[in-house]
mmCIF file of C-alpha atoms and ligand atoms in Angstrom:
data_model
loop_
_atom_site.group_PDB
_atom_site.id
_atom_site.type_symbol
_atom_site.label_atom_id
_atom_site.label_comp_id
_atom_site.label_asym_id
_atom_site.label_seq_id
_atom_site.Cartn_x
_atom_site.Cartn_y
_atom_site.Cartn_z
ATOM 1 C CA UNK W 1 0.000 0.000 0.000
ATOM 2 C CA UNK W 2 1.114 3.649 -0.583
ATOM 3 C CA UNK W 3 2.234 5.297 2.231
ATOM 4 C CA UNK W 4 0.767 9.150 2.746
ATOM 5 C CA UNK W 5 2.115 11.944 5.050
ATOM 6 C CA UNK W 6 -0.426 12.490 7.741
ATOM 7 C CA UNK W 7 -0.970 15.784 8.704
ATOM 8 C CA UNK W 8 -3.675 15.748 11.381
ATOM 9 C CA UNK W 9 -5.302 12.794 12.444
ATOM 10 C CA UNK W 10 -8.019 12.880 15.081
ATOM 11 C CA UNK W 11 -7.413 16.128 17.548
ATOM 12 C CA UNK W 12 -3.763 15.647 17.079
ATOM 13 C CA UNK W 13 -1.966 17.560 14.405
ATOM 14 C CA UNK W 14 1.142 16.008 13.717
ATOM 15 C CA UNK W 15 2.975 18.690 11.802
ATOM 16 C CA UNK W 16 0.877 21.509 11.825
ATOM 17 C CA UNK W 17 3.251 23.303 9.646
ATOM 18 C CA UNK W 18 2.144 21.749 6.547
ATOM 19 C CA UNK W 19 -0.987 21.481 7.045
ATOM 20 C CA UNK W 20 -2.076 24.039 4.202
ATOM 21 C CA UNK W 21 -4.120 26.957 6.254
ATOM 22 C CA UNK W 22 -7.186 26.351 4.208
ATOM 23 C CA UNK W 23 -7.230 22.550 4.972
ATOM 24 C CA UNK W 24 -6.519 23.312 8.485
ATOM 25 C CA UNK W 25 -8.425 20.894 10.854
ATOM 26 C CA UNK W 26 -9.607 22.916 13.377
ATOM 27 C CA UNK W 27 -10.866 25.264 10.584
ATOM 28 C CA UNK W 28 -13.105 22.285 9.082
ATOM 29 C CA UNK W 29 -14.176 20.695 12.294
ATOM 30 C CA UNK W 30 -15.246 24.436 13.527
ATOM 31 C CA UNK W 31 -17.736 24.831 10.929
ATOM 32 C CA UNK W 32 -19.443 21.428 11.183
ATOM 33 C CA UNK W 33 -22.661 20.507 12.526
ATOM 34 C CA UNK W 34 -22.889 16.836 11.878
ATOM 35 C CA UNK W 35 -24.060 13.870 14.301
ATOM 36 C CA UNK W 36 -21.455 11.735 12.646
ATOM 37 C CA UNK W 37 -20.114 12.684 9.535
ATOM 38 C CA UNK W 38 -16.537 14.183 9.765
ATOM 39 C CA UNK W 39 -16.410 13.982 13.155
ATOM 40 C CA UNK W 40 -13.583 11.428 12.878
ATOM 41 C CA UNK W 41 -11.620 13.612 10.622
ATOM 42 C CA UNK W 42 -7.648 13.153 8.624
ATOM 43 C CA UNK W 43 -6.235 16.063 6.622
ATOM 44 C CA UNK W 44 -3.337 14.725 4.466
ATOM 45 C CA UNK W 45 -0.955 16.817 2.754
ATOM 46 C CA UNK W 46 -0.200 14.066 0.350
ATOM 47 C CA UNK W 47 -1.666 10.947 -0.601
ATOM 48 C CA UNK W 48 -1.749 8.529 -3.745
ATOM 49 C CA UNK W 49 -5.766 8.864 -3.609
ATOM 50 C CA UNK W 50 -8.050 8.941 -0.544
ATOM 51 C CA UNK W 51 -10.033 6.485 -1.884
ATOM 52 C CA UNK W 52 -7.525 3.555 -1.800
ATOM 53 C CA UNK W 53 -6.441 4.949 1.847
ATOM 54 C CA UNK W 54 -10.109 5.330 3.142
ATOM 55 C CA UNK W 55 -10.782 1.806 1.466
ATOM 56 C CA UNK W 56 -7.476 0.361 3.835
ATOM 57 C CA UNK W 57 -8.816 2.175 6.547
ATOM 58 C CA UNK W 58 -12.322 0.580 6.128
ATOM 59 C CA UNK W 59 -11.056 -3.241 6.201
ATOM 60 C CA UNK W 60 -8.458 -2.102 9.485
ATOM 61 C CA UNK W 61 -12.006 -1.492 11.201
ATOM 62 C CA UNK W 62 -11.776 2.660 10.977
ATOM 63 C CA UNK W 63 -15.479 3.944 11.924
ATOM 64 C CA UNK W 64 -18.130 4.889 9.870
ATOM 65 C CA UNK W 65 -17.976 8.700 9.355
ATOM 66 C CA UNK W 66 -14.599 8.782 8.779
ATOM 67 C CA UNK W 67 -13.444 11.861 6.036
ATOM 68 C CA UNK W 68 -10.009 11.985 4.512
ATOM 69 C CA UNK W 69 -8.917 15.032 2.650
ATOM 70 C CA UNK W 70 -5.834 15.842 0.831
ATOM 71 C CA UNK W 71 -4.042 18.413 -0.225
ATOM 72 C CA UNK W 72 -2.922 16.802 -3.363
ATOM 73 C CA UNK W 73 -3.328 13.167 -4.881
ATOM 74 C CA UNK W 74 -0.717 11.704 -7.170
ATOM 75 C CA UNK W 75 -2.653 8.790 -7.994
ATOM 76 C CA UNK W 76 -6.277 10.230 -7.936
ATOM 77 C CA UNK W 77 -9.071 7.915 -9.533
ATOM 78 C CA UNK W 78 -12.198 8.756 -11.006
ATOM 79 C CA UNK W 79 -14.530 5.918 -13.243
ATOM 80 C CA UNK W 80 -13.873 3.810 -15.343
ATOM 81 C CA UNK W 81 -10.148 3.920 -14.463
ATOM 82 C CA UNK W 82 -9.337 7.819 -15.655
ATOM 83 C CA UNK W 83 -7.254 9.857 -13.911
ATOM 84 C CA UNK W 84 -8.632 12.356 -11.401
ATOM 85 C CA UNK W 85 -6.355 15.963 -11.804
ATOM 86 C CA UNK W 86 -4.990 16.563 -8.575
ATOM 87 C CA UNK W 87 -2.576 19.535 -8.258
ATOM 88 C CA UNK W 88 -1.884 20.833 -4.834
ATOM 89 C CA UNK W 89 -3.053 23.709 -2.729
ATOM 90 C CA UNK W 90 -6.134 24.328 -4.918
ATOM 91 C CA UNK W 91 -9.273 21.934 -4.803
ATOM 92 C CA UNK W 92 -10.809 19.276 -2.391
ATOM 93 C CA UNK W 93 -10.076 15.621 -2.604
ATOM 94 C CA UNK W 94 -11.827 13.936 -0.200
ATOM 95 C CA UNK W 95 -13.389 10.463 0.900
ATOM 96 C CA UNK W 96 -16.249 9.070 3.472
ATOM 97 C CA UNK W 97 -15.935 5.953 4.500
ATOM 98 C CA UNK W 98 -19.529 5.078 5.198
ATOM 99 C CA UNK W 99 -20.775 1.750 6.945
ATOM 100 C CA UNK W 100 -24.322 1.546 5.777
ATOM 101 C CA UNK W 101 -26.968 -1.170 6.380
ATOM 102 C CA UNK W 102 -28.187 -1.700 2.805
ATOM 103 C CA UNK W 103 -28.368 -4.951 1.334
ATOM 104 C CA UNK W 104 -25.840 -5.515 -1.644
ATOM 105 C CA UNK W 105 -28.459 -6.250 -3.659
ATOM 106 C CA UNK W 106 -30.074 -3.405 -3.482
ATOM 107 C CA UNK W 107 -28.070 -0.554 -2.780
ATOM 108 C CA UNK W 108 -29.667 3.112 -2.563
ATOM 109 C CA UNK W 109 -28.137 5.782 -4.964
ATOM 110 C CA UNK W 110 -25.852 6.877 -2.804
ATOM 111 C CA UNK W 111 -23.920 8.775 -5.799
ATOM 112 C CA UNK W 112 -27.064 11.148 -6.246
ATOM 113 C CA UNK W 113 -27.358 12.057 -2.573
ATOM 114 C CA UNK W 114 -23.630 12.602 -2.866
ATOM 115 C CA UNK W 115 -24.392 14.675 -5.955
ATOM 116 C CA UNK W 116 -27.395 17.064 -4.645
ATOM 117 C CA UNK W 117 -25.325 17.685 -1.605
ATOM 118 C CA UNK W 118 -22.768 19.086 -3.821
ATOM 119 C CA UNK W 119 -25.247 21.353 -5.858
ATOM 120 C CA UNK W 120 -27.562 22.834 -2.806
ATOM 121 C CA UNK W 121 -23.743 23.905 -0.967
ATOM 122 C CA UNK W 122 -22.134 25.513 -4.012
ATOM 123 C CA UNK W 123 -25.760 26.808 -5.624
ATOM 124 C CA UNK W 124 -25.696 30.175 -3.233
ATOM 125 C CA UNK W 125 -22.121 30.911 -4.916
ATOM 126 C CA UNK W 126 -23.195 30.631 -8.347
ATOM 127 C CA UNK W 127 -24.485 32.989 -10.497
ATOM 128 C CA UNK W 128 -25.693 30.237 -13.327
ATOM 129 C CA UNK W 129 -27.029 27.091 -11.470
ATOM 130 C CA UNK W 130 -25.312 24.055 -11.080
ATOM 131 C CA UNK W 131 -26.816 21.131 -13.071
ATOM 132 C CA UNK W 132 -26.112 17.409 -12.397
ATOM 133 C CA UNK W 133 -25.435 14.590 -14.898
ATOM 134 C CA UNK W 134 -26.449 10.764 -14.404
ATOM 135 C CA UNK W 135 -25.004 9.219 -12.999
ATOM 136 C CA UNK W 136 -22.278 11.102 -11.115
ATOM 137 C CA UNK W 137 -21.401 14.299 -12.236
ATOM 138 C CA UNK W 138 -21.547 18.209 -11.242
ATOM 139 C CA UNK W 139 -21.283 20.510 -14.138
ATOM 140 C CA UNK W 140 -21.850 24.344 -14.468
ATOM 141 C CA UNK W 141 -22.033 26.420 -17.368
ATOM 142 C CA UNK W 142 -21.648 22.555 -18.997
ATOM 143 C CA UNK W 143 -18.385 21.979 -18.094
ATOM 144 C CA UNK W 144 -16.911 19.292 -14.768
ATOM 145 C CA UNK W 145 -16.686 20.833 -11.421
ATOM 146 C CA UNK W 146 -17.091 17.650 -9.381
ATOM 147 C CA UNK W 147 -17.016 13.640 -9.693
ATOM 148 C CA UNK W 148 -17.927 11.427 -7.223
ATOM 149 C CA UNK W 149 -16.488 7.665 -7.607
ATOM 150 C CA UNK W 150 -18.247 5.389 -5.242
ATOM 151 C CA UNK W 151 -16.533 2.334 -4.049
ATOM 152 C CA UNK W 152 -18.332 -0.757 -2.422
ATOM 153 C CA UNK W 153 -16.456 -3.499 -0.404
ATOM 154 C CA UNK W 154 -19.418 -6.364 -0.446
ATOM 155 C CA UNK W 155 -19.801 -10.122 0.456
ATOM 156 C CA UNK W 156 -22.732 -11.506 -1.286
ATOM 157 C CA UNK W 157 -24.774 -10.599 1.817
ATOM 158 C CA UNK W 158 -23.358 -8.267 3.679
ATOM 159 C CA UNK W 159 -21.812 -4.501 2.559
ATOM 160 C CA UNK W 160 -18.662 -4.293 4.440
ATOM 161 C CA UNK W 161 -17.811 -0.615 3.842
ATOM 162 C CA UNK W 162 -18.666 1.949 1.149
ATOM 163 C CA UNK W 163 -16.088 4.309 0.358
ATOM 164 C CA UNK W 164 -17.609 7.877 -0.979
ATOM 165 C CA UNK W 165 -14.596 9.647 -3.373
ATOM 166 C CA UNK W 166 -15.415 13.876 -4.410
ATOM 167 C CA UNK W 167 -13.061 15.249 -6.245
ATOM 168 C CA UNK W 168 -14.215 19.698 -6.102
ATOM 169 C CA UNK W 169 -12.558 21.972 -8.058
ATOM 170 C CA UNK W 170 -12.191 24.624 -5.918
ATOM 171 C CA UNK W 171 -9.815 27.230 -6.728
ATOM 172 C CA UNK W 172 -7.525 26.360 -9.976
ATOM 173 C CA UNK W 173 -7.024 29.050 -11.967
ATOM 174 C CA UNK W 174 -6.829 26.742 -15.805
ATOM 175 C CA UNK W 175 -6.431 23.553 -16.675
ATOM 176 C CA UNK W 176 -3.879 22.006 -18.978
ATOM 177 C CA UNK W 177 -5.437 20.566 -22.006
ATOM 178 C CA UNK W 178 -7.435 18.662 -22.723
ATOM 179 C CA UNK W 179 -9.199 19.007 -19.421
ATOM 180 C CA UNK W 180 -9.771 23.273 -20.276
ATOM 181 C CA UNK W 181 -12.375 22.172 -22.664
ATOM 182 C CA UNK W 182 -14.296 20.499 -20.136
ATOM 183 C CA UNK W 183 -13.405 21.224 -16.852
ATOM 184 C CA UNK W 184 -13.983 24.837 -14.475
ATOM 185 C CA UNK W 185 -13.475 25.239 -10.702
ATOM 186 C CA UNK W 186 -15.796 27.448 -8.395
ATOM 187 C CA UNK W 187 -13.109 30.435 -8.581
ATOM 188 C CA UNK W 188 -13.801 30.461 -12.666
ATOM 189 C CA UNK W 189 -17.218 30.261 -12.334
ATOM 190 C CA UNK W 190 -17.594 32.913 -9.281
ATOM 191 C CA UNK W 191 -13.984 35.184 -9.414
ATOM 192 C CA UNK W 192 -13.199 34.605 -6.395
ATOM 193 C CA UNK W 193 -11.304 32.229 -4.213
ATOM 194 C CA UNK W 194 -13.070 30.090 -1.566
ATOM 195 C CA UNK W 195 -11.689 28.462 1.727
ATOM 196 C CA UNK W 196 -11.738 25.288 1.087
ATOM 197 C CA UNK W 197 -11.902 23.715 4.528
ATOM 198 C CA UNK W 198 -15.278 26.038 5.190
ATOM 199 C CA UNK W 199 -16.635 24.772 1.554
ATOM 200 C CA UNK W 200 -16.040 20.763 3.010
ATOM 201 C CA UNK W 201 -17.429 21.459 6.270
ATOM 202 C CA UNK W 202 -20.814 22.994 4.644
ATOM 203 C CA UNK W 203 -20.480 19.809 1.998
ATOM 204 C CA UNK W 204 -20.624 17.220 5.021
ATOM 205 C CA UNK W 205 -23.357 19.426 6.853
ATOM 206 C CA UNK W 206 -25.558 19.358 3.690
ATOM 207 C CA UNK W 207 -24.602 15.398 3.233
ATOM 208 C CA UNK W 208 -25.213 13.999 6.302
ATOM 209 C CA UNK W 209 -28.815 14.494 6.311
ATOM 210 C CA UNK W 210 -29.042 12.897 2.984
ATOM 211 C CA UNK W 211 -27.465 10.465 3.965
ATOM 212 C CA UNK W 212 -29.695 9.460 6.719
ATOM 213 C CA UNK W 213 -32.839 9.334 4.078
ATOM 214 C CA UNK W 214 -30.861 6.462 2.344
ATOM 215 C CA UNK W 215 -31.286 4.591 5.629
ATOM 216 C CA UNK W 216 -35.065 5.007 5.477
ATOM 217 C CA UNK W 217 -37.948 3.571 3.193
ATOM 218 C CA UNK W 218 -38.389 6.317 0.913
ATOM 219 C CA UNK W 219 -35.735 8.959 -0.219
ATOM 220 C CA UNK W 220 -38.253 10.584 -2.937
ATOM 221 C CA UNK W 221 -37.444 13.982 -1.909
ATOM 222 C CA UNK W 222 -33.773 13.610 -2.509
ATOM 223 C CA UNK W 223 -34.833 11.855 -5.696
ATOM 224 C CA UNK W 224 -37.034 14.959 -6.886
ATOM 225 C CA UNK W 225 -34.101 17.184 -5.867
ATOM 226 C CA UNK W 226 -31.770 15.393 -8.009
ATOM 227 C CA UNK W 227 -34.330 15.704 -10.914
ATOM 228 C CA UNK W 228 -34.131 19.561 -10.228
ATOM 229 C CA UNK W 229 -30.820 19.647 -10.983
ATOM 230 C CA UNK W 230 -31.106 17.599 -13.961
ATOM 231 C CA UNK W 231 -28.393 18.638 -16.580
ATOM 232 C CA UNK W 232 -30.459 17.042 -19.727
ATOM 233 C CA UNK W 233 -33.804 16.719 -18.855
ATOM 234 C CA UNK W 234 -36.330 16.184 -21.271
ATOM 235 C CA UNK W 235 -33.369 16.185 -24.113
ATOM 236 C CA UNK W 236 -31.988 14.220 -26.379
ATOM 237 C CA UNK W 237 -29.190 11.585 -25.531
ATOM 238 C CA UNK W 238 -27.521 8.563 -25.716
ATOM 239 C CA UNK W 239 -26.213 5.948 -23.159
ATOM 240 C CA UNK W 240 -23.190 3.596 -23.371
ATOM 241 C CA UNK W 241 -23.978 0.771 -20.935
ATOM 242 C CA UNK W 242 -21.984 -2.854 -20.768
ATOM 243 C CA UNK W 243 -24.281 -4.014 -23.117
ATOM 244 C CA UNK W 244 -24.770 -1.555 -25.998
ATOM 245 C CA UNK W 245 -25.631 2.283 -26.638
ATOM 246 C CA UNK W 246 -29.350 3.214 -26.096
ATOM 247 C CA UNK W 247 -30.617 6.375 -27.219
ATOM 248 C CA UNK W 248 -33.980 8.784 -26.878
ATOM 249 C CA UNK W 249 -35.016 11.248 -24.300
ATOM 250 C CA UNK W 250 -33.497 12.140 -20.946
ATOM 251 C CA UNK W 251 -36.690 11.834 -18.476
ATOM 252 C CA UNK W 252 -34.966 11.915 -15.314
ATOM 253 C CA UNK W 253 -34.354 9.004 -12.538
ATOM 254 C CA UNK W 254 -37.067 7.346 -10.745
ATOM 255 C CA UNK W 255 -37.318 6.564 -6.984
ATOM 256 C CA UNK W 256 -34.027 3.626 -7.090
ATOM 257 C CA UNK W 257 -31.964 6.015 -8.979
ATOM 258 C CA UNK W 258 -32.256 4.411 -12.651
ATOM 259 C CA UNK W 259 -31.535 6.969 -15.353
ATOM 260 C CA UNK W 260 -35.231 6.598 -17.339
ATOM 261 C CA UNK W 261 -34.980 7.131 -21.097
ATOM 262 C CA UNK W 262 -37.483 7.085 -23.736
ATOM 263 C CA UNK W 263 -36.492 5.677 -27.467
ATOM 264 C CA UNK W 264 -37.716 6.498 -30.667
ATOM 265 C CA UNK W 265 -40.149 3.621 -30.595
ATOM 266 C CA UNK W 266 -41.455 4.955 -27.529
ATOM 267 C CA UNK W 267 -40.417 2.304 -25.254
ATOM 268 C CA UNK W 268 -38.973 3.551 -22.061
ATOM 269 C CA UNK W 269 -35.774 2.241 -20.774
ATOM 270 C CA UNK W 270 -34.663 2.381 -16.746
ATOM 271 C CA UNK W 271 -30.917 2.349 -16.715
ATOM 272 C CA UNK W 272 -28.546 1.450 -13.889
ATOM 273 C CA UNK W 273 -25.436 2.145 -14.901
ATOM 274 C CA UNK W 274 -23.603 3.501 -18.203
ATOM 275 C CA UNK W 275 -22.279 6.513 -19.217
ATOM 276 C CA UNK W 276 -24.288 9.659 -20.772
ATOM 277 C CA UNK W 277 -23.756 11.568 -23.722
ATOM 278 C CA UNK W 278 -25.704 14.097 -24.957
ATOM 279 C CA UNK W 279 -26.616 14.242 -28.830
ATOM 280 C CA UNK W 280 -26.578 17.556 -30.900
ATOM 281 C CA UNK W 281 -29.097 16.839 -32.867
ATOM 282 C CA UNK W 282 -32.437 16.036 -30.923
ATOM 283 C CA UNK W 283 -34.509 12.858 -31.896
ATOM 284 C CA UNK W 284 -38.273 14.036 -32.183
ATOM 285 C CA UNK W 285 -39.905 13.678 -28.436
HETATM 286 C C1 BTN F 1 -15.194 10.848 -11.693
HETATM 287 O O1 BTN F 1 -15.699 11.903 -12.097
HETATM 288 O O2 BTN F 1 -14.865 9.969 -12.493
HETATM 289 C C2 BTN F 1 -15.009 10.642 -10.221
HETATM 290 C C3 BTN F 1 -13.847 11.435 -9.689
HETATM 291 C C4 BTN F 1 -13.606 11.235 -8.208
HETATM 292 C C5 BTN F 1 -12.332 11.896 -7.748
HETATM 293 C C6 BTN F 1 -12.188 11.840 -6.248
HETATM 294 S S1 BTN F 1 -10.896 12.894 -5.661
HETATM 295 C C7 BTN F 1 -11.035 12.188 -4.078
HETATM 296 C C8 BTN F 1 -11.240 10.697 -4.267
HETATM 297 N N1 BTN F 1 -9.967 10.022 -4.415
HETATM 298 C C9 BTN F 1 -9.824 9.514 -5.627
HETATM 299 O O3 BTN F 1 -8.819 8.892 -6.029
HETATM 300 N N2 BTN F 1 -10.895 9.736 -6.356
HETATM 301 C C10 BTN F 1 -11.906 10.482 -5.633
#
């Protein structure tokens, strides 16, 4: 396993001096005003990505609530195996590791929650709203702000651990190609910098309650946030899944998170997983 320079680990920092004043932990822990979430709470100045570390710390046992943020990843993942961009001093990278009682079978959509926490923190910032696209992304004024990569450690009845991965850009200034034709950070979108260890704490303040819904029967009013925030609803699109492309019109996700999708034939399609594109030229509705 990669090792990582810990910074601050619980209420101890361990070299406070490079703890970058932003990601400070008594800044973070100051402005939260969770039950659980965060409260057990490792600022890293450099890791390889805080979702393979959180993932360790899940099978030594850590609790669940645990958040890990770094300064900088050199190893950050998003899906599908791509990179994450991780430069120091300028975004978030962080991970929950969560220990939920879902069955594996039938997990909740964790990654939306994830995703409408993300939208109703930065939305007050923004002067164009922030839109959200199936399954896992933030965008604004169409381009990437966030990603969430959600990892599950599972027997075949029993979730061990699930490991919650948001990458934020935050404050970068540009992106080296070919990410600057589809990426922006907050400070692009706003002009201004923002502290980034106030921005997490609000983050986990609007998550954990979110959270908590996943726990209970229904979650619909999560589910008709998300649907607010819908990047490409009622639009045109097409969806590469493990078994093919599907394409037709972006209705939005119903109650267990499935992307629903209507195709020329008029035969509606409810969609698990793939990846979404949308199409330039519109198929008639
Ligand atoms: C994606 O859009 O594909 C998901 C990107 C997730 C990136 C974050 S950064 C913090 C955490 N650590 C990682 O290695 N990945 C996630």
């Amino acid at each position: 396993m990669a090792s990582h320079r810990n910074l601050a680990s619980g209420t101890i920092p361990l070299n406070s001096s490079r703890i970058p004043p932003d990601l400070e932990p008594n800044t973070i822990r100051a402005g939260l005003r969770t039950g659980w979430l965060g409260q057990t709470l490792e600022c890293v100045e450099e890791v390889d990505s805080t979702n393979t570390q959180v993932a360790a710390k899940g099978r030594a046992g850590a609790p669940s609530g645990l958040v890990m943020v770094a300064d900088r990843q050199t190893a950050g993942r998003g899906r599908l195996q791509r990179a994450w961009h991780s430069p120091e001093s300028v975004n978030l990278y962080f991970s929950v590791l969560l220990r939920p009682p879902w069955q594996p079978q039938k997990p909740p959509p964790v990654s939306l929650a994830v995703g409408v926490a993300i939208a109703e923190t930065i939305r007050p910032r923004l002067s164009h709203p922030p839109a959200l696209k199936w399954p896992n992304d933030l965008l604004v004024q169409d381009r990437k702000m966030a990603g969430i990569l959600v990892e599950v450690a599972a027997t075949r009845n029993r979730i061990d651990h699930v490991v919650l991965g948001i990458g934020l850009n935050v404050n970068q200034e540009s992106f080296p190609p070919p990410l600057d034709q589809s990426a922006i950070s907050l400070r692009q979108a706003t002009g201004r910098p923002t502290h980034r260890g106030e921005l997490l704490a609000e983050l986990l303040n609007a998550l954990e309650p979110l959270l908590e819904t996943l726990n209970q029967d229904s979650h619909d009013s999560m589910i008709e946030s998300w649907n607010r925030y819908f990047a490409w609803q009622g639009q045109a699109i097409r969806v590469q899944t493990g078994s093919g492309e599907i394409r037709g019109i972006a209705l939005g996700v119903n109650a267990v998170g499935a992307l629903r999708i209507r195709d020329e034939r008029g035969q509606e399609h409810q969609l698990l997983s793939g990846d979404t594109f949308r199409i330039a030229d519109p198929l008639p509705k």
